[in-house]
Coordinates of C-alpha atoms in Angstrom, one line a residue:
X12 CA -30.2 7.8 -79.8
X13 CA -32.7 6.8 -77.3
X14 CA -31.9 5.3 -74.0
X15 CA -34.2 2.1 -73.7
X16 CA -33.4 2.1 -69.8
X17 CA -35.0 5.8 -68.6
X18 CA -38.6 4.9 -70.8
X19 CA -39.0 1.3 -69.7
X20 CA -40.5 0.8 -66.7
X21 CA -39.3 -2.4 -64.5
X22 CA -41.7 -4.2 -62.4
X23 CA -40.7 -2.8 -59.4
X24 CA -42.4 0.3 -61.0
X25 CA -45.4 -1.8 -61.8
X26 CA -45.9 -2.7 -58.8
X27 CA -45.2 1.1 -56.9
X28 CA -48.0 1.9 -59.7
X29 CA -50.8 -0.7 -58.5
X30 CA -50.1 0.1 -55.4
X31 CA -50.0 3.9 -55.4
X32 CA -53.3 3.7 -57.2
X33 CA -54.8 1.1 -54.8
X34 CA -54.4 3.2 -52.1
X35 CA -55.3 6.4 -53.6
X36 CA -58.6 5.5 -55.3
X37 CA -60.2 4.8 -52.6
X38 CA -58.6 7.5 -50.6
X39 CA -60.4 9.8 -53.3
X40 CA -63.8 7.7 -53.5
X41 CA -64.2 8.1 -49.5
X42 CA -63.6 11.9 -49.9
X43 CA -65.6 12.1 -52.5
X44 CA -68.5 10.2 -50.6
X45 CA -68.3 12.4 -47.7
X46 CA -68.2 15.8 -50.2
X47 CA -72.2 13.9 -52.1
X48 CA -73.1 13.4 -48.6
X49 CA -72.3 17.4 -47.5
X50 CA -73.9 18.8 -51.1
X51 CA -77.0 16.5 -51.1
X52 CA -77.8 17.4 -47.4
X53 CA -80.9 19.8 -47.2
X54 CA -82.8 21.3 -43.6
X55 CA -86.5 19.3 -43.4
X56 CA -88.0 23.0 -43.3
X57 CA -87.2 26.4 -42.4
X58 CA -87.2 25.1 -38.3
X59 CA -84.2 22.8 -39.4
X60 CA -81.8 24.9 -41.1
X61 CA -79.3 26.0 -38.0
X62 CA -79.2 22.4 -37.1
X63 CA -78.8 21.3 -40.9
X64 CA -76.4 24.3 -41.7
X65 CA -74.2 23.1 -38.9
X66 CA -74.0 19.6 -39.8
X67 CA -73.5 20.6 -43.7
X68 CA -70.2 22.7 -42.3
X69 CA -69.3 19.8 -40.6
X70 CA -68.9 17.1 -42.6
X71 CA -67.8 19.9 -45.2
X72 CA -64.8 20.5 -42.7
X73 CA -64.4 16.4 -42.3
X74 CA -64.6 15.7 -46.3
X75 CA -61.8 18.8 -46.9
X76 CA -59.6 17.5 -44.0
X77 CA -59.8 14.3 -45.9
X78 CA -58.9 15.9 -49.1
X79 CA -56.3 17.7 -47.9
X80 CA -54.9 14.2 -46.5
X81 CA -55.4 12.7 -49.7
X82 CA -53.6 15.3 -51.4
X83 CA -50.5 15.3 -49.2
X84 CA -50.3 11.1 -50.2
X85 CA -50.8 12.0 -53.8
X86 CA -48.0 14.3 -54.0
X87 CA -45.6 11.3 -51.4
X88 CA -47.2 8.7 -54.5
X89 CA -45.6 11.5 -57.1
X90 CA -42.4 12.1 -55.5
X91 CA -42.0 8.5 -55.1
X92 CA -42.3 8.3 -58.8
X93 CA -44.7 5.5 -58.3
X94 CA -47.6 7.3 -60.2
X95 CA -45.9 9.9 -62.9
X96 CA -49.6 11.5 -63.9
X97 CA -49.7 15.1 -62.2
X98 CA -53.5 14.8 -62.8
X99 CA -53.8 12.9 -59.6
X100 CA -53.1 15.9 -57.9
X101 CA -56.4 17.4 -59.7
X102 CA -59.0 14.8 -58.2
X103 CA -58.4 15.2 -53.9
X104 CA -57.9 19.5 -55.3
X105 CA -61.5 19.7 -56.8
X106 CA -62.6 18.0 -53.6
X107 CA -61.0 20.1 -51.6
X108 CA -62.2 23.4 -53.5
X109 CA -66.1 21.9 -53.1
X110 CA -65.7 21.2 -49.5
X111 CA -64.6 25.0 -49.3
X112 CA -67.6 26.4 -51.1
X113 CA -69.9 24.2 -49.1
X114 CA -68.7 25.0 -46.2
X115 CA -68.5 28.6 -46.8
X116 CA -72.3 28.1 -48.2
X117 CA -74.4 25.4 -45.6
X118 CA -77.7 27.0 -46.8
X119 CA -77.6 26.9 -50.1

């Protein structure tokens, strides 16, 4: 016998849904801008590529501090049951892992 009450979700879910996405998607597209911005970033010639290297690392450091952020409100959205999809988790995680490889890597 199925319980109609635990699959049915009120509006007060609905609502904790919207909003849990409306604040993490573009949570996730402002990380995600400042991750494009630290991959597409490239020294002018070989005089520029301490001062390029350094600000690759550091908007690298800037987009995974974000990420991390991001991830910690994902996983308040997830406990709050407002969003029940643990693939949000995987989004502000890929981010993060890129911002690590970029950082580790400015030059390449």
């Amino acid at each position: 016998m199925s319980h109609p009450e635990k699959t049915r979700r009120g509006h007060g879910d609905l609502a904790g849904s919207i909003a849990g996405a409306a604040i993490l998607l573009p949570s996730n597209l402002v990380t995600c801008y400042l991750l494009v911005l630290a991959v597409v970033a490239s020294p002018d010639g070989p005089w520029d590529e301490s001062g390029s290297a350094g600000t690759v690392q550091a908007v690298s450091l800037l987009s995974g501090a974000l990420a991390l952020a991001v991830t910690l409100l994902t996983l308040f959205v997830l406990a709050t049951q407002w969003l029940r999809s643990r693939w949000w988790l995987a989004v502000p995680g890929l981010m993060l892992l890129g911002s690590v490889i970029r950082w580790l890597f400015p030059s390449a």
